[in-house]
Coordinates of N, CA and C in Angstrom, one line a residue:
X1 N 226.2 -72.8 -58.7 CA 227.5 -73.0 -59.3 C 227.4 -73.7 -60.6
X2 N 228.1 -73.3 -61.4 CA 228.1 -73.9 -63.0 C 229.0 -75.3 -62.9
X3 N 228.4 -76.1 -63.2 CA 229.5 -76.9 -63.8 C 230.6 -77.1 -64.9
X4 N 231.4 -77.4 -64.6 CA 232.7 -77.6 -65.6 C 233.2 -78.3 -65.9
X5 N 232.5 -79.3 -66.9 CA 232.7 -80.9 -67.2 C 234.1 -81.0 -67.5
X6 N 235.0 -80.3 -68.2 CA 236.4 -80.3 -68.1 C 236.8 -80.6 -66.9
X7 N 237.1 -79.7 -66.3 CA 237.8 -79.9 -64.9 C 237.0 -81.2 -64.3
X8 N 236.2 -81.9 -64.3 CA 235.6 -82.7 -63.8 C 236.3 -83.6 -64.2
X9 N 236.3 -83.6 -65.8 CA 237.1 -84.9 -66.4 C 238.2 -85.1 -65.6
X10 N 238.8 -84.2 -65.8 CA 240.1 -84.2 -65.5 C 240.4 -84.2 -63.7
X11 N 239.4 -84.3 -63.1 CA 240.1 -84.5 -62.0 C 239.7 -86.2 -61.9
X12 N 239.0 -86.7 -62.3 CA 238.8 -88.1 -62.7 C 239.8 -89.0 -63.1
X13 N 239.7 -88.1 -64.4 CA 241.3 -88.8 -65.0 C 242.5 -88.7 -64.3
X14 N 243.0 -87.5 -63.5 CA 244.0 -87.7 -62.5 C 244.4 -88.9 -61.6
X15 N 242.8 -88.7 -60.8 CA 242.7 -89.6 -59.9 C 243.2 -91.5 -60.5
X16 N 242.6 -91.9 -61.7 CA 243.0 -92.8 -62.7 C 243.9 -93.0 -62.6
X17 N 245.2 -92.8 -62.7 CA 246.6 -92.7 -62.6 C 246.7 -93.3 -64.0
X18 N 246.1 -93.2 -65.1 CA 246.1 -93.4 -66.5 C 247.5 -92.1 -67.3
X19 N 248.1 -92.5 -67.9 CA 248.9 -92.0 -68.8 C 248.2 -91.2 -70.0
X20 N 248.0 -89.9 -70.4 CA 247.7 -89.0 -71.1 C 247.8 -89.2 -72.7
X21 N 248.9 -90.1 -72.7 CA 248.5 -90.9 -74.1 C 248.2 -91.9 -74.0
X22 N 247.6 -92.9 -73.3 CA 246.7 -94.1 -73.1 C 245.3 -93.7 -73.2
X23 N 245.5 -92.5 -72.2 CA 243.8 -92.0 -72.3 C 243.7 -91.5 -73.7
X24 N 244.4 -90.7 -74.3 CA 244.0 -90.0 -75.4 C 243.8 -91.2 -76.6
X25 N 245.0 -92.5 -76.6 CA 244.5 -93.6 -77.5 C 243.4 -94.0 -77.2
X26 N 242.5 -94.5 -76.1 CA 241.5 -94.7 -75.7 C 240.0 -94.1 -76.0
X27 N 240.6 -92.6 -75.9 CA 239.6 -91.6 -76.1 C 239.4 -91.7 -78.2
X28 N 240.0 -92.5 -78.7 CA 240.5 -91.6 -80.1 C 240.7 -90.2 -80.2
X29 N 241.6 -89.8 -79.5 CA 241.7 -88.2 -79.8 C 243.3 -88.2 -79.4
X30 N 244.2 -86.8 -79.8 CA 245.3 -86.9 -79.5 C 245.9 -86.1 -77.9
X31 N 246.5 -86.4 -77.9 CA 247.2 -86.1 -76.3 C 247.2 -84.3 -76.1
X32 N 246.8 -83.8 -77.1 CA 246.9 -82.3 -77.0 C 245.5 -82.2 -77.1
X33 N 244.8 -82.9 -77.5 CA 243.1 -82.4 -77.3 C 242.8 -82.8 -76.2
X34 N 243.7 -83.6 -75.9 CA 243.0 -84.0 -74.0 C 242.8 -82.9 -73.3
X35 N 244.3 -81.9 -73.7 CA 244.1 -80.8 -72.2 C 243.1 -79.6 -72.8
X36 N 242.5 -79.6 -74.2 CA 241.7 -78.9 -75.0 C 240.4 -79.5 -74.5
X37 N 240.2 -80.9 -74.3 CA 238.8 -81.3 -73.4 C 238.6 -80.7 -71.9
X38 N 240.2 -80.7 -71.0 CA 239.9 -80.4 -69.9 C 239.3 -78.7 -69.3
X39 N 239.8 -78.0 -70.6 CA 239.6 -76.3 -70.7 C 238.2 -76.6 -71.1
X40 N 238.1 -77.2 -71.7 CA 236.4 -77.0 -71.6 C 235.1 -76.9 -71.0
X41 N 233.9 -76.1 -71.2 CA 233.1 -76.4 -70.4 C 231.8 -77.0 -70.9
X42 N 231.8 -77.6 -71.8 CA 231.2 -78.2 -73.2 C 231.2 -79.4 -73.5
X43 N 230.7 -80.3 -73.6 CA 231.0 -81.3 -74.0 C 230.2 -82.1 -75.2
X44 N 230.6 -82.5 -76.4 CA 229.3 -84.0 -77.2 C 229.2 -85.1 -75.9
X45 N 228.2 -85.1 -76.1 CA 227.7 -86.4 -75.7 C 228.0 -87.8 -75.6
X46 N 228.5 -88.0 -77.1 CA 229.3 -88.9 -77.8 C 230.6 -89.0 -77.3
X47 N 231.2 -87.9 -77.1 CA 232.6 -87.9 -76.7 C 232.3 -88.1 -75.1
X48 N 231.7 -87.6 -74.7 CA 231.5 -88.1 -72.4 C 231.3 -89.2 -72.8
X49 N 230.7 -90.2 -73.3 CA 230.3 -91.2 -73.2 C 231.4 -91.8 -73.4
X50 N 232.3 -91.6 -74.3 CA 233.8 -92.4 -74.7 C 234.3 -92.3 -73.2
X51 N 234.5 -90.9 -73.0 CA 235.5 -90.8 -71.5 C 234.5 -91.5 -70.2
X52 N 233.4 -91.5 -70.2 CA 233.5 -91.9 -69.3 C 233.2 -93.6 -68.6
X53 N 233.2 -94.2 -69.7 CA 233.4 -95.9 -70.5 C 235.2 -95.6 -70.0
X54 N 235.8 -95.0 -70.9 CA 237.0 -95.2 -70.1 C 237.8 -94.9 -69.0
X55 N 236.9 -93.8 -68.1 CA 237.4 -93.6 -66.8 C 236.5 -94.4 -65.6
X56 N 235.5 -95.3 -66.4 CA 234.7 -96.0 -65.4 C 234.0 -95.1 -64.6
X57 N 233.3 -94.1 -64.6 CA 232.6 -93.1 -64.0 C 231.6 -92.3 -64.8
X58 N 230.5 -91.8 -64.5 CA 229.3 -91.9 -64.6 C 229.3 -90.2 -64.5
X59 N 229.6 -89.7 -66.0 CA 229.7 -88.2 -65.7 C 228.4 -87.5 -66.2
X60 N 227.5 -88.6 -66.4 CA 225.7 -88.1 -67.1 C 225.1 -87.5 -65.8
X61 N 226.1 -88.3 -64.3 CA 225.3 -88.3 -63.5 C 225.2 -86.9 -62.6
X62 N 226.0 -86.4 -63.5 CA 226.0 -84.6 -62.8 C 225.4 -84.0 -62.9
X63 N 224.9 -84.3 -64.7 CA 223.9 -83.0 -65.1 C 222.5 -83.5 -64.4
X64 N 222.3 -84.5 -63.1 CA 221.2 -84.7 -62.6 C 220.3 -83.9 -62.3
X65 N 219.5 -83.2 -62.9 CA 218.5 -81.7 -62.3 C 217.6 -82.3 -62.7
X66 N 216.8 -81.1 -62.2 CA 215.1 -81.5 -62.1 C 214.7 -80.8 -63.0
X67 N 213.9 -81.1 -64.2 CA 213.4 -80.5 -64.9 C 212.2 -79.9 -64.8
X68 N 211.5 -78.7 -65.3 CA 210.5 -78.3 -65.4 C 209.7 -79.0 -65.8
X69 N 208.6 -79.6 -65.0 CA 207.2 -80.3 -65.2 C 206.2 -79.3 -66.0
X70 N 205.5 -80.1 -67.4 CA 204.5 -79.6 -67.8 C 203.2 -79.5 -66.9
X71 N 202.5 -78.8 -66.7 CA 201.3 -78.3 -65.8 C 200.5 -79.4 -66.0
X72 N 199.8 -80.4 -65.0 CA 199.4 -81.4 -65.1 C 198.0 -81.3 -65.5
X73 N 197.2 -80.2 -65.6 CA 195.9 -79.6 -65.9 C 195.8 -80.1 -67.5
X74 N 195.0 -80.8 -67.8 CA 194.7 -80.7 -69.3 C 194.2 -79.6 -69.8
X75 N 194.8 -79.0 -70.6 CA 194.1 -78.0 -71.4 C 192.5 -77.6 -72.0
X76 N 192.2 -76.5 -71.7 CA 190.7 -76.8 -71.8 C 190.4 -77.1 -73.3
X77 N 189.4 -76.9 -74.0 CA 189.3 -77.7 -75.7 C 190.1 -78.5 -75.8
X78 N 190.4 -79.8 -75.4 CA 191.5 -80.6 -76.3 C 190.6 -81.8 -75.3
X79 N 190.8 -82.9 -75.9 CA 190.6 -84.2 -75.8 C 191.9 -84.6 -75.1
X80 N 191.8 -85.6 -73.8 CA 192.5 -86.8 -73.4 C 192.5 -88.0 -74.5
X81 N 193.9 -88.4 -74.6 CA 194.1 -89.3 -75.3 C 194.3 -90.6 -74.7
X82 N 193.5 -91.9 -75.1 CA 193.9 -92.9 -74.2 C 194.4 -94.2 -75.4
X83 N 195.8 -94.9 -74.9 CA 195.9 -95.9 -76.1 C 195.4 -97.2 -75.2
X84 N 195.0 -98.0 -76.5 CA 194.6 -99.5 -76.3 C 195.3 -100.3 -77.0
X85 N 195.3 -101.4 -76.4 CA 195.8 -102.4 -77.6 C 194.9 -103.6 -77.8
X86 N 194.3 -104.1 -78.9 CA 193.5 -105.0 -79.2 C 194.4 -105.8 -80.2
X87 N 194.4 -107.3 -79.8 CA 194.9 -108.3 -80.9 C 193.1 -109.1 -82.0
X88 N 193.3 -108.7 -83.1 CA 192.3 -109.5 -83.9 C 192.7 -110.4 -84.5
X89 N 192.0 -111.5 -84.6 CA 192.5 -112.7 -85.7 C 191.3 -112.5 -86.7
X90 N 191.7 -112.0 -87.7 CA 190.8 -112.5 -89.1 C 190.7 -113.4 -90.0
X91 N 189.8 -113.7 -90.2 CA 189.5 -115.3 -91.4 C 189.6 -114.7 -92.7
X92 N 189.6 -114.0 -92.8 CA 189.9 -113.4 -94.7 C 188.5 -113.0 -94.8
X93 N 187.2 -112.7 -94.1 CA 186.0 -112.8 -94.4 C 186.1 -111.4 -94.1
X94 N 184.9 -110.4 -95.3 CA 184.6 -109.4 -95.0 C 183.7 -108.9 -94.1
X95 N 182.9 -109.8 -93.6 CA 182.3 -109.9 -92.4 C 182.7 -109.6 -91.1
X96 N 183.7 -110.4 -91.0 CA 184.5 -110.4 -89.9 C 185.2 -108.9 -89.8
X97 N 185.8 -108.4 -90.8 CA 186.7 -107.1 -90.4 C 185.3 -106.0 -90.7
X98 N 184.1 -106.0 -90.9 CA 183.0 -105.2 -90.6 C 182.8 -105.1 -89.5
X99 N 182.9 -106.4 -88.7 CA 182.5 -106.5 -87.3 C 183.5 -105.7 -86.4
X100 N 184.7 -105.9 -86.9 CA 185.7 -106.0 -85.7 C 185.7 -104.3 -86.2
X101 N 185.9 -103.7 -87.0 CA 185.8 -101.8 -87.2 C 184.5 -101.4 -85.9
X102 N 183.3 -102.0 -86.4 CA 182.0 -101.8 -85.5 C 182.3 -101.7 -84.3
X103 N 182.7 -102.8 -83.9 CA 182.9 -102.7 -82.6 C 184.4 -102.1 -81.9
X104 N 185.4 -101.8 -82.8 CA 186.4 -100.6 -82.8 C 185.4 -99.3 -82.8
X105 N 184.8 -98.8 -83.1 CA 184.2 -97.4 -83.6 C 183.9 -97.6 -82.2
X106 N 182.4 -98.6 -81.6 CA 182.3 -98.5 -80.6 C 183.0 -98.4 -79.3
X107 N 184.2 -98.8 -79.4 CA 184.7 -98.6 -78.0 C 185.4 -97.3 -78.0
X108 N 186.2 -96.5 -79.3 CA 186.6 -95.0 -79.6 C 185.3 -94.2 -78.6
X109 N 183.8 -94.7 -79.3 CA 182.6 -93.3 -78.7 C 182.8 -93.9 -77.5
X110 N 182.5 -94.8 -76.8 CA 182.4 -95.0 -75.3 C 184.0 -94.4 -74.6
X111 N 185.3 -93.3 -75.2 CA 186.5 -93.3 -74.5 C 185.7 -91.7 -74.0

């Protein structure tokens, strides 16, 4: 069954016992786009999020589905990529940032 975030709104909003120009002040929109939101089956994002801050209800939580998982196989020719994080303190010495690349290079060939 398709969902129909209008009708949803709006049976929300009913339940609310909120006044149609409260909500529509609330919503920034006018009292004739409200029943133009409820015909709909579409919604911004931006705008659910308004309505549903002001109906106190959680209408993200419908489009809850399960998405299609990428195939967990690595692809054959391609490298695994792994991140590190190393903190270095350097002395201003060019020595030192010789060393610390070296032994960067080194630990890249050992991944």
């Amino acid at each position: 069954m398709e969902l129909h975030i209008g009708k949803e709104i709006e049976r929300v909003y009913t339940n609310s016992g909120m006044k149609i120009s409260e909500f529509a002040k609330r919503i920034n929109t006018s009292p004739r786009n409200v029943y133009s939101i409820f015909a709909r089956s579409e919604i911004k994002t931006e705008q659910l999020l308004k309505i549903s801050r002001v109906l106190n209800h959680d209408f993200f939580a419908l489009f809850n589905v399960e998405v299609d998982k990428p195939n967990s196989e690595e692809p054959k020719g391609e490298y695994k990529t792994n991140k590190i994080s190393i903190v270095v303190e350097l002395d201003g010495l060019q020595t030192t940032l010789d060393q610390v690349f070296k032994r960067l290079k080194s630990i890249n060939e050992n991944l």
